[in-house]
């Protein structure tokens, strides 16, 4: 006979936190959001081989996680899982770019030749969004440097059509450059001494290596939580699938990937078990692989036994997800998180091994992050949230007078990432499990994330918690009625300012 769960499943919007005692020390500045990413022997006093400084990772999605997002999020202390629905070569190139990125040292993506026209400079600047173009002999990012041209060097309305870059650029002879090997603080000294806005770094043959901008150096100092590996490179993750992992994993390891996740809507399967075992057998246990998604204790225990380094929770709760209406599988995200967290704690008691869990999808308001953590999640994965920022790979458009960004599911016709949904074996006939959509544009990641984390740390203090484990221990959660939910936002008034970010 079929098994029935006795209680209906619930989602985050149906819960609230009840405050606990806040002591004088319980202030947001004292809160640590550090959290483990992969499993470790907690009982033996070990620490996780990879931890994050904030409990947020960006989703394995074309519209969310590319190298630009990965760098931006690692600067803030989290990790991006670069999408796997692209060729192995392209994904490896993205990983390699993250690992090669040196904070403050920018590989110029706006380069022109001296014989190009000012119209071409303008077109390039519009495309890249950068007003400074390096002028190199062959127009490449690492060609011989001959000058710099910025939008301040000319007024197009005053120039004759077809005017050449060489006539308006600052030539090399009038520029200050740094030699390859220069440190960021040395470069900064030069930038201030010589009153320049950027310093091109060249090798001994005069070829352009990178650019250092005055503002980037300042940015570097404002990221105290940045997540670096032992060689001071940004930490980055990669999504993989259960089909081509024997080729994809070594290529991504070679490119420098720090951690993988099997990206699938359904993790309780022979295919994930096989992939986890094959990867760990062939490439070693040091290769860290998360798995999922699951929504109950059975799914968790299965993946734990199969060797998953962390386990993701969630089916059908994603903002762009139509899995529930297409297939009728899934579970309320809060209930799934609570049950999996309980299974994780029992597994730890039994084995001494702590397997971090991640609530994936369905975060609508910032406080849902705090709820997920309080319910036992070690970190959360978000798609819609990150897609809204400048740093996501998708297009920014104006729709009905508002700025929006595009955001589409991996299971939408647009992404065509059918591998995420099939059940292994012969390629199955796929159908859509996601939609293509717009989300409101939200500016720079640094600003939006800062606000979100302030809300998380404030709520933690209200619960008397200075760390995520403390929150998980002390949190008092209450299910609320539909009437209580509507009482929770402004009611019985005519709201003047609707510009409050949730
Ligand atoms: P969001 O943060 O609510 O937008 O949810 C993001 C999550 O939705 C991802 O991390 C995936 O687990 C899941 N997801 C991504 N694409 C699809 C899709 O096309 N259909 C169903 N779920 C998806």
Short mmCIF file of C-alpha atoms and ligand atoms in Angstrom, two decimals:
data_model
loop_
_atom_site.label_atom_id
_atom_site.label_comp_id
_atom_site.label_asym_id
_atom_site.label_seq_id
_atom_site.Cartn_x
_atom_site.Cartn_y
_atom_site.Cartn_z
CA UNK A 1 0.00 0.00 0.00
CA UNK A 2 1.22 3.49 -0.80
CA UNK A 3 2.88 5.43 2.02
CA UNK A 4 1.21 8.67 3.17
CA UNK A 5 3.03 11.38 5.10
CA UNK A 6 0.64 12.23 7.90
CA UNK A 7 1.20 16.02 7.80
CA UNK A 8 0.90 18.38 4.83
CA UNK A 9 4.25 19.75 3.70
CA UNK A 10 5.00 23.43 4.28
CA UNK A 11 7.14 26.10 2.74
CA UNK A 12 9.18 28.97 4.19
CA UNK A 13 6.41 31.55 3.88
CA UNK A 14 4.38 29.57 6.42
CA UNK A 15 6.94 29.89 9.21
CA UNK A 16 8.22 32.62 11.49
CA UNK A 17 10.97 32.75 14.09
CA UNK A 18 10.08 33.53 17.70
CA UNK A 19 12.75 35.71 19.34
CA UNK A 20 15.05 34.37 22.03
CA UNK A 21 17.09 36.34 24.58
CA UNK A 22 19.65 38.73 23.05
CA UNK A 23 22.58 39.44 25.36
CA UNK A 24 24.71 42.62 25.15
CA UNK A 25 27.24 40.72 23.00
CA UNK A 26 24.52 39.74 20.58
CA UNK A 27 25.06 42.44 17.97
CA UNK A 28 25.29 41.95 14.19
CA UNK A 29 29.01 42.88 14.08
CA UNK A 30 29.76 39.89 16.32
CA UNK A 31 27.89 37.37 14.16
CA UNK A 32 29.92 34.86 12.13
CA UNK A 33 28.25 33.39 9.05
CA UNK A 34 31.06 30.92 8.42
CA UNK A 35 29.74 27.52 7.43
CA UNK A 36 31.10 24.18 6.19
CA UNK A 37 30.65 23.24 2.53
CA UNK A 38 31.80 19.61 2.48
CA UNK A 39 31.69 16.71 4.91
CA UNK A 40 34.20 16.15 7.69
CA UNK A 41 34.75 14.06 10.78
CA UNK A 42 33.33 16.44 13.34
CA UNK A 43 33.52 13.95 16.19
CA UNK A 44 37.29 13.61 15.63
CA UNK A 45 37.63 17.40 15.90
CA UNK A 46 38.33 17.93 12.20
CA UNK A 47 37.16 20.99 10.30
CA UNK A 48 35.61 20.98 6.85
CA UNK A 49 38.26 21.05 4.08
CA UNK A 50 36.24 23.83 2.42
CA UNK A 51 34.21 26.38 4.38
CA UNK A 52 32.48 29.55 3.22
CA UNK A 53 32.33 32.93 4.90
CA UNK A 54 28.66 33.41 4.00
CA UNK A 55 26.03 30.66 3.71
CA UNK A 56 25.07 31.33 0.08
CA UNK A 57 25.94 29.67 -3.22
CA UNK A 58 24.69 30.58 -6.68
CA UNK A 59 22.68 28.09 -8.70
CA UNK A 60 24.03 25.87 -11.48
CA UNK A 61 22.25 27.84 -14.19
CA UNK A 62 23.07 29.56 -17.47
CA UNK A 63 21.30 32.71 -16.34
CA UNK A 64 23.12 32.83 -13.01
CA UNK A 65 26.60 31.37 -12.62
CA UNK A 66 29.39 32.18 -15.04
CA UNK A 67 32.95 33.29 -14.28
CA UNK A 68 31.92 36.90 -13.65
CA UNK A 69 29.36 35.90 -11.01
CA UNK A 70 31.84 33.41 -9.53
CA UNK A 71 34.44 36.14 -9.00
CA UNK A 72 31.88 38.58 -7.60
CA UNK A 73 30.43 36.05 -5.17
CA UNK A 74 33.81 34.69 -4.02
CA UNK A 75 34.72 38.31 -3.22
CA UNK A 76 31.74 38.35 -0.85
CA UNK A 77 32.63 35.01 0.77
CA UNK A 78 30.34 32.58 -1.10
CA UNK A 79 30.72 30.17 -4.01
CA UNK A 80 29.25 29.95 -7.50
CA UNK A 81 28.68 26.63 -9.20
CA UNK A 82 29.40 27.40 -12.84
CA UNK A 83 26.74 25.89 -15.08
CA UNK A 84 27.47 22.57 -16.75
CA UNK A 85 24.99 22.94 -19.62
CA UNK A 86 27.79 23.98 -21.95
CA UNK A 87 30.73 22.20 -23.57
CA UNK A 88 33.46 20.86 -21.31
CA UNK A 89 35.92 23.27 -22.96
CA UNK A 90 33.77 26.34 -22.36
CA UNK A 91 33.07 25.41 -18.76
CA UNK A 92 36.77 24.70 -18.13
CA UNK A 93 37.65 28.08 -19.67
CA UNK A 94 35.27 29.82 -17.24
CA UNK A 95 36.81 27.99 -14.28
CA UNK A 96 40.31 28.84 -15.50
CA UNK A 97 39.38 32.53 -15.77
CA UNK A 98 38.19 32.56 -12.15
CA UNK A 99 41.37 30.89 -10.97
CA UNK A 100 43.56 33.23 -13.05
CA UNK A 101 41.78 36.33 -11.77
CA UNK A 102 43.86 38.36 -9.44
CA UNK A 103 41.87 40.86 -7.47
CA UNK A 104 42.68 44.23 -8.90
CA UNK A 105 44.49 42.87 -12.00
CA UNK A 106 42.00 42.97 -14.87
CA UNK A 107 42.47 41.30 -18.23
CA UNK A 108 41.30 44.04 -20.54
CA UNK A 109 38.19 43.08 -22.50
CA UNK A 110 38.04 46.37 -24.41
CA UNK A 111 40.96 46.47 -26.81
CA UNK A 112 41.39 48.28 -30.10
CA UNK A 113 44.05 48.81 -32.77
CA UNK A 114 45.38 52.32 -33.45
CA UNK A 115 43.90 52.27 -36.97
CA UNK A 116 40.35 51.60 -35.75
CA UNK A 117 37.76 54.39 -35.69
CA UNK A 118 36.30 56.28 -32.75
CA UNK A 119 32.87 54.91 -33.74
CA UNK A 120 34.28 51.43 -33.17
CA UNK A 121 35.58 52.51 -29.75
CA UNK A 122 32.11 53.72 -28.80
CA UNK A 123 30.47 50.50 -30.03
CA UNK A 124 32.95 48.41 -28.05
CA UNK A 125 32.49 50.46 -24.89
CA UNK A 126 28.73 50.06 -25.14
CA UNK A 127 29.12 46.31 -25.52
CA UNK A 128 31.53 45.79 -22.62
CA UNK A 129 30.30 48.63 -20.42
CA UNK A 130 33.93 49.81 -19.96
CA UNK A 131 34.96 53.30 -20.93
CA UNK A 132 38.71 52.58 -21.01
CA UNK A 133 40.13 50.74 -24.03
CA UNK A 134 43.69 49.50 -24.26
CA UNK A 135 45.24 50.21 -27.64
CA UNK A 136 47.46 47.35 -28.78
CA UNK A 137 49.19 46.79 -32.12
CA UNK A 138 46.95 43.87 -33.04
CA UNK A 139 43.93 44.87 -30.95
CA UNK A 140 44.26 41.84 -28.65
CA UNK A 141 44.23 41.74 -24.83
CA UNK A 142 47.91 40.78 -24.68
CA UNK A 143 49.27 42.50 -27.77
CA UNK A 144 52.04 45.14 -27.78
CA UNK A 145 50.74 48.18 -25.89
CA UNK A 146 50.76 51.43 -27.87
CA UNK A 147 48.31 53.61 -25.93
CA UNK A 148 45.09 54.02 -23.99
CA UNK A 149 41.86 55.67 -25.10
CA UNK A 150 38.95 56.52 -22.84
CA UNK A 151 35.58 58.11 -23.48
CA UNK A 152 36.99 61.33 -21.98
CA UNK A 153 39.62 61.65 -24.74
CA UNK A 154 37.21 62.75 -27.44
CA UNK A 155 33.80 64.28 -28.11
CA UNK A 156 32.38 62.33 -31.01
CA UNK A 157 30.22 65.26 -32.12
CA UNK A 158 33.42 67.28 -32.61
CA UNK A 159 35.36 64.59 -34.49
CA UNK A 160 35.27 63.95 -38.21
CA UNK A 161 33.57 60.69 -39.16
CA UNK A 162 36.04 57.82 -39.36
CA UNK A 163 38.64 59.60 -37.16
CA UNK A 164 41.28 57.14 -36.01
CA UNK A 165 42.10 55.99 -32.47
CA UNK A 166 45.76 56.91 -33.01
CA UNK A 167 44.84 60.62 -33.32
CA UNK A 168 43.05 60.77 -29.95
CA UNK A 169 44.66 58.14 -27.72
CA UNK A 170 47.22 58.83 -24.99
CA UNK A 171 50.34 57.33 -26.59
CA UNK A 172 52.62 54.97 -24.67
CA UNK A 173 55.33 57.63 -24.44
CA UNK A 174 53.02 59.80 -22.30
CA UNK A 175 51.79 56.95 -20.09
CA UNK A 176 52.88 55.40 -16.84
CA UNK A 177 53.08 51.60 -16.86
CA UNK A 178 53.98 48.91 -14.35
CA UNK A 179 56.22 45.92 -15.02
CA UNK A 180 54.89 42.36 -14.78
CA UNK A 181 55.34 41.07 -11.20
CA UNK A 182 54.34 44.36 -9.61
CA UNK A 183 52.23 43.94 -6.46
CA UNK A 184 48.88 45.57 -5.99
CA UNK A 185 50.13 47.87 -3.26
CA UNK A 186 53.13 48.96 -5.39
CA UNK A 187 50.73 49.65 -8.25
CA UNK A 188 48.51 51.63 -5.94
CA UNK A 189 51.45 53.81 -4.87
CA UNK A 190 52.14 54.64 -8.53
CA UNK A 191 48.46 55.32 -9.26
CA UNK A 192 48.35 57.86 -6.43
CA UNK A 193 51.83 59.38 -7.02
CA UNK A 194 51.28 59.92 -10.74
CA UNK A 195 47.60 60.86 -10.37
CA UNK A 196 46.43 58.35 -13.01
CA UNK A 197 43.18 56.42 -13.10
CA UNK A 198 44.63 53.19 -14.40
CA UNK A 199 47.97 51.48 -14.64
CA UNK A 200 48.61 49.10 -17.55
CA UNK A 201 50.98 46.27 -16.58
CA UNK A 202 53.32 45.12 -19.36
CA UNK A 203 55.83 42.28 -19.73
CA UNK A 204 59.48 42.78 -20.63
CA UNK A 205 58.59 42.85 -24.35
CA UNK A 206 56.04 45.61 -23.89
CA UNK A 207 53.04 43.29 -24.28
CA UNK A 208 49.95 44.15 -22.21
CA UNK A 209 49.43 41.77 -19.26
CA UNK A 210 46.63 43.45 -17.31
CA UNK A 211 45.16 46.74 -16.17
CA UNK A 212 44.88 47.97 -12.61
CA UNK A 213 42.18 50.53 -11.92
CA UNK A 214 42.17 52.98 -9.06
CA UNK A 215 38.66 51.95 -8.06
CA UNK A 216 39.46 48.22 -8.12
CA UNK A 217 42.14 48.61 -5.51
CA UNK A 218 39.63 50.28 -3.24
CA UNK A 219 37.12 47.48 -3.98
CA UNK A 220 39.67 44.89 -2.94
CA UNK A 221 39.95 46.46 0.47
CA UNK A 222 36.19 46.40 0.96
CA UNK A 223 35.92 42.62 0.73
CA UNK A 224 37.21 41.27 4.02
CA UNK A 225 35.22 38.03 3.64
CA UNK A 226 36.62 37.04 0.24
CA UNK A 227 37.00 33.31 -0.20
CA UNK A 228 40.48 32.30 -1.30
CA UNK A 229 42.30 28.99 -1.74
CA UNK A 230 45.77 28.27 -0.34
CA UNK A 231 47.31 30.02 -3.36
CA UNK A 232 45.18 33.15 -2.86
CA UNK A 233 42.95 32.39 -5.84
CA UNK A 234 39.15 32.62 -5.68
CA UNK A 235 37.35 29.38 -4.81
CA UNK A 236 34.94 28.18 -7.49
CA UNK A 237 32.54 25.27 -7.98
CA UNK A 238 31.20 23.53 -11.07
CA UNK A 239 27.98 21.74 -11.98
CA UNK A 240 28.38 18.29 -13.54
CA UNK A 241 25.92 15.68 -14.84
CA UNK A 242 25.62 11.92 -14.56
CA UNK A 243 26.61 11.28 -18.20
CA UNK A 244 29.95 12.78 -19.16
CA UNK A 245 31.63 13.11 -15.73
CA UNK A 246 34.56 10.84 -16.63
CA UNK A 247 35.66 13.45 -19.20
CA UNK A 248 34.27 16.61 -17.59
CA UNK A 249 35.66 16.17 -14.07
CA UNK A 250 39.36 15.78 -15.05
CA UNK A 251 39.12 18.74 -17.45
CA UNK A 252 37.57 20.93 -14.75
CA UNK A 253 40.08 19.77 -12.14
CA UNK A 254 42.85 20.69 -14.54
CA UNK A 255 41.27 24.13 -14.92
CA UNK A 256 41.27 24.51 -11.13
CA UNK A 257 37.71 23.68 -9.95
CA UNK A 258 37.58 23.34 -6.16
CA UNK A 259 34.29 21.47 -5.77
CA UNK A 260 31.58 19.86 -7.89
CA UNK A 261 27.87 19.31 -7.63
CA UNK A 262 25.81 16.76 -9.52
CA UNK A 263 23.13 18.99 -10.94
CA UNK A 264 19.87 17.13 -11.18
CA UNK A 265 16.26 17.67 -10.23
CA UNK A 266 16.19 14.23 -8.62
CA UNK A 267 19.11 12.78 -6.68
CA UNK A 268 17.71 9.58 -5.20
CA UNK A 269 18.84 7.49 -8.15
CA UNK A 270 21.17 4.74 -9.31
CA UNK A 271 22.80 7.30 -11.64
CA UNK A 272 23.92 9.63 -8.87
CA UNK A 273 25.18 6.75 -6.75
CA UNK A 274 27.19 5.46 -9.70
CA UNK A 275 28.58 8.90 -10.54
CA UNK A 276 29.65 9.55 -6.91
CA UNK A 277 31.34 6.15 -6.64
CA UNK A 278 33.03 6.36 -10.06
CA UNK A 279 34.38 9.87 -9.42
CA UNK A 280 35.72 9.06 -5.96
CA UNK A 281 37.24 5.76 -7.17
CA UNK A 282 38.84 7.20 -10.29
CA UNK A 283 39.90 10.66 -9.11
CA UNK A 284 40.20 10.14 -5.36
CA UNK A 285 38.24 11.06 -2.24
CA UNK A 286 39.83 14.50 -2.20
CA UNK A 287 37.65 15.42 -5.16
CA UNK A 288 34.61 16.92 -3.46
CA UNK A 289 31.21 16.22 -5.00
CA UNK A 290 27.84 17.39 -3.72
CA UNK A 291 24.71 15.54 -4.82
CA UNK A 292 20.93 15.96 -4.92
CA UNK A 293 18.25 16.98 -4.91
CA UNK A 294 16.35 15.03 -2.28
CA UNK A 295 13.37 15.91 -0.09
CA UNK A 296 13.29 13.25 2.63
CA UNK A 297 15.41 11.16 5.00
CA UNK A 298 15.52 8.18 2.61
CA UNK A 299 17.01 10.33 -0.14
CA UNK A 300 19.54 11.85 2.27
CA UNK A 301 20.67 8.48 3.67
CA UNK A 302 21.02 7.03 0.19
CA UNK A 303 23.32 9.84 -1.01
CA UNK A 304 25.25 9.88 2.27
CA UNK A 305 26.04 6.17 1.85
CA UNK A 306 26.98 6.77 -1.79
CA UNK A 307 29.67 9.21 -0.63
CA UNK A 308 28.16 12.65 -1.27
CA UNK A 309 30.27 15.47 0.20
CA UNK A 310 27.22 17.67 0.68
CA UNK A 311 23.56 17.10 -0.09
CA UNK A 312 21.07 19.47 -1.71
CA UNK A 313 17.41 19.63 -0.80
CA UNK A 314 14.47 20.69 -2.91
CA UNK A 315 12.18 19.53 -5.68
CA UNK A 316 9.71 21.83 -7.31
CA UNK A 317 10.23 24.95 -5.18
CA UNK A 318 12.39 26.95 -7.61
CA UNK A 319 10.90 30.21 -8.88
CA UNK A 320 11.15 29.14 -12.54
CA UNK A 321 10.27 25.51 -11.80
CA UNK A 322 7.19 23.73 -13.15
CA UNK A 323 8.28 20.23 -12.12
CA UNK A 324 5.39 19.87 -9.68
CA UNK A 325 2.75 20.65 -12.25
CA UNK A 326 4.46 18.67 -15.00
CA UNK A 327 5.25 15.54 -13.00
CA UNK A 328 3.52 15.82 -9.66
CA UNK A 329 6.66 15.25 -7.61
CA UNK A 330 8.10 17.49 -4.92
CA UNK A 331 7.57 18.64 -1.37
CA UNK A 332 7.23 21.93 0.51
CA UNK A 333 10.75 23.30 0.94
CA UNK A 334 10.55 23.93 4.69
CA UNK A 335 9.27 20.45 5.51
CA UNK A 336 11.90 18.88 3.24
CA UNK A 337 14.68 20.90 4.90
CA UNK A 338 13.52 20.05 8.43
CA UNK A 339 13.31 16.32 7.69
CA UNK A 340 16.65 16.13 5.88
CA UNK A 341 18.34 18.12 8.68
CA UNK A 342 17.04 15.59 11.19
CA UNK A 343 18.42 12.73 9.08
CA UNK A 344 21.77 14.54 8.81
CA UNK A 345 21.95 14.92 12.62
CA UNK A 346 21.12 11.23 13.12
CA UNK A 347 23.78 10.27 10.57
CA UNK A 348 26.30 12.39 12.47
CA UNK A 349 25.40 10.78 15.80
CA UNK A 350 25.84 7.35 14.25
CA UNK A 351 29.05 7.96 12.28
CA UNK A 352 30.71 11.11 13.61
CA UNK A 353 30.63 12.46 10.05
CA UNK A 354 28.90 15.80 9.49
CA UNK A 355 27.49 16.17 5.98
CA UNK A 356 26.51 19.78 5.21
CA UNK A 357 23.09 20.22 3.62
CA UNK A 358 21.90 22.96 1.29
CA UNK A 359 18.35 24.16 0.81
CA UNK A 360 18.10 24.81 -2.94
CA UNK A 361 15.45 27.02 -4.52
CA UNK A 362 12.35 28.81 -3.34
CA UNK A 363 14.00 31.64 -1.41
CA UNK A 364 11.62 34.55 -2.01
CA UNK A 365 12.30 36.96 0.86
CA UNK A 366 15.66 37.49 2.56
CA UNK A 367 14.28 36.12 5.81
CA UNK A 368 13.70 32.77 4.10
CA UNK A 369 17.48 32.36 4.16
CA UNK A 370 17.49 32.75 7.95
CA UNK A 371 14.60 30.30 8.22
CA UNK A 372 16.40 27.71 6.08
CA UNK A 373 19.50 28.04 8.28
CA UNK A 374 17.43 27.83 11.47
CA UNK A 375 15.78 24.67 10.14
CA UNK A 376 19.19 23.02 9.85
CA UNK A 377 20.48 23.98 6.43
CA UNK A 378 24.21 24.84 6.42
CA UNK A 379 23.89 27.04 3.36
CA UNK A 380 21.37 27.89 0.66
CA UNK A 381 21.49 27.84 -3.14
CA UNK A 382 19.73 30.65 -4.99
CA UNK A 383 18.96 31.28 -8.64
CA UNK A 384 16.40 34.09 -8.95
CA UNK A 385 18.14 36.08 -6.22
CA UNK A 386 21.50 36.22 -8.01
CA UNK A 387 20.06 36.53 -11.54
CA UNK A 388 18.84 40.06 -10.67
CA UNK A 389 22.31 41.57 -10.27
CA UNK A 390 24.67 43.22 -12.76
CA UNK A 391 27.11 40.35 -12.36
CA UNK A 392 24.78 37.64 -13.69
CA UNK A 393 25.29 36.58 -17.31
CA UNK A 394 21.80 37.44 -18.54
CA UNK A 395 20.61 40.49 -20.47
CA UNK A 396 19.39 43.64 -18.78
CA UNK A 397 16.31 45.03 -20.55
CA UNK A 398 13.63 47.66 -20.09
CA UNK A 399 10.15 46.15 -19.90
CA UNK A 400 7.11 48.36 -19.22
CA UNK A 401 9.44 51.14 -18.14
CA UNK A 402 11.28 49.03 -15.58
CA UNK A 403 14.74 47.53 -15.67
CA UNK A 404 14.64 43.74 -15.62
CA UNK A 405 17.06 40.86 -16.17
CA UNK A 406 16.22 37.68 -17.98
CA UNK A 407 16.07 34.50 -15.93
CA UNK A 408 15.31 31.05 -17.33
CA UNK A 409 15.22 27.54 -15.86
CA UNK A 410 17.74 24.90 -16.82
CA UNK A 411 14.75 22.75 -17.77
CA UNK A 412 13.20 25.42 -19.97
CA UNK A 413 13.17 25.19 -23.73
CA UNK A 414 15.68 28.02 -23.72
CA UNK A 415 18.36 26.19 -21.73
CA UNK A 416 17.55 22.72 -23.03
CA UNK A 417 19.54 21.14 -20.22
CA UNK A 418 17.60 17.92 -20.49
CA UNK A 419 20.42 15.89 -18.90
CA UNK A 420 19.38 17.43 -15.62
CA UNK A 421 16.05 15.61 -15.77
CA UNK A 422 16.56 12.36 -17.61
CA UNK A 423 16.99 9.09 -15.83
CA UNK A 424 20.23 7.91 -17.43
CA UNK A 425 20.42 5.01 -19.87
CA UNK A 426 19.26 5.93 -23.36
CA UNK A 427 18.56 9.63 -23.81
CA UNK A 428 14.93 10.02 -22.83
CA UNK A 429 12.34 12.13 -24.61
CA UNK A 430 12.43 15.36 -22.63
CA UNK A 431 9.75 17.88 -21.78
CA UNK A 432 9.93 21.30 -20.17
CA UNK A 433 10.27 21.57 -16.40
CA UNK A 434 11.10 25.27 -16.29
CA UNK A 435 10.08 28.62 -17.71
CA UNK A 436 11.79 31.64 -19.25
CA UNK A 437 11.11 34.84 -17.29
CA UNK A 438 12.08 38.36 -16.22
CA UNK A 439 13.18 39.35 -12.73
CA UNK A 440 13.48 42.93 -11.41
CA UNK A 441 16.98 44.31 -11.87
CA UNK A 442 18.73 44.82 -8.51
CA UNK A 443 22.02 46.65 -9.20
CA UNK A 444 25.41 45.54 -7.90
CA UNK A 445 25.75 42.24 -6.07
CA UNK A 446 27.90 43.81 -3.36
CA UNK A 447 25.16 46.24 -2.35
CA UNK A 448 22.22 43.83 -2.55
CA UNK A 449 24.02 41.03 -0.77
CA UNK A 450 25.22 43.37 1.95
CA UNK A 451 21.62 44.33 2.72
CA UNK A 452 20.46 40.70 2.71
CA UNK A 453 23.19 39.63 5.10
CA UNK A 454 22.47 42.52 7.43
CA UNK A 455 18.90 41.25 7.71
CA UNK A 456 20.14 37.70 8.37
CA UNK A 457 22.56 38.77 11.12
CA UNK A 458 19.96 41.04 12.75
CA UNK A 459 17.44 38.21 12.92
CA UNK A 460 20.11 35.86 14.29
CA UNK A 461 20.75 38.36 17.09
CA UNK A 462 17.01 38.49 17.80
CA UNK A 463 17.22 34.73 18.26
CA UNK A 464 20.26 35.09 20.55
CA UNK A 465 22.62 33.41 18.06
CA UNK A 466 26.12 34.53 17.03
CA UNK A 467 26.77 31.67 14.63
CA UNK A 468 24.82 29.37 12.33
CA UNK A 469 25.22 26.29 14.60
CA UNK A 470 24.00 28.41 17.51
CA UNK A 471 20.99 29.53 15.49
CA UNK A 472 20.20 25.90 14.63
CA UNK A 473 20.32 25.01 18.31
CA UNK A 474 18.41 27.96 19.72
CA UNK A 475 15.87 28.81 17.01
CA UNK A 476 12.21 28.62 17.94
CA UNK A 477 10.08 28.22 14.83
CA UNK A 478 6.36 28.56 14.55
CA UNK A 479 3.95 27.64 11.77
CA UNK A 480 1.57 30.51 11.13
CA UNK A 481 -1.97 30.76 9.85
CA UNK A 482 -2.85 32.44 6.56
CA UNK A 483 -4.34 35.36 8.51
CA UNK A 484 -1.10 35.80 10.46
CA UNK A 485 0.81 35.92 7.18
CA UNK A 486 -1.35 38.71 5.80
CA UNK A 487 -0.99 40.59 9.12
CA UNK A 488 2.79 40.40 8.57
CA UNK A 489 2.94 42.98 5.81
CA UNK A 490 1.53 46.50 5.92
CA UNK A 491 -2.24 46.33 6.29
CA UNK A 492 -5.18 48.66 6.76
CA UNK A 493 -3.14 51.64 5.59
CA UNK A 494 -2.48 53.25 2.23
CA UNK A 495 1.24 52.72 1.72
CA UNK A 496 3.13 55.78 0.40
CA UNK A 497 6.59 54.33 -0.17
CA UNK A 498 6.57 50.92 -1.82
CA UNK A 499 10.33 50.92 -2.31
CA UNK A 500 11.12 48.52 0.52
CA UNK A 501 13.36 45.63 -0.54
CA UNK A 502 12.19 42.24 0.66
P1 LIG B 1 15.19 29.90 -7.26
O1 LIG B 1 16.30 30.37 -6.38
O2 LIG B 1 13.87 29.84 -6.55
O3 LIG B 1 15.11 30.66 -8.54
O4 LIG B 1 15.52 28.37 -7.63
C1 LIG B 1 16.73 27.98 -8.22
C2 LIG B 1 16.79 26.48 -8.28
O5 LIG B 1 15.74 25.95 -9.12
C3 LIG B 1 18.05 25.90 -8.89
O6 LIG B 1 19.14 25.86 -8.02
C4 LIG B 1 17.60 24.51 -9.30
O7 LIG B 1 17.63 23.58 -8.24
C5 LIG B 1 16.16 24.71 -9.69
N1 LIG B 1 15.97 24.81 -11.15
C6 LIG B 1 16.75 25.41 -12.06
N2 LIG B 1 16.20 25.34 -13.29
C7 LIG B 1 15.05 24.66 -13.15
C8 LIG B 1 14.02 24.27 -14.07
O8 LIG B 1 14.03 24.58 -15.25
N3 LIG B 1 13.00 23.55 -13.53
C9 LIG B 1 12.96 23.20 -12.21
N4 LIG B 1 13.87 23.59 -11.33
C10 LIG B 1 14.91 24.31 -11.78
#
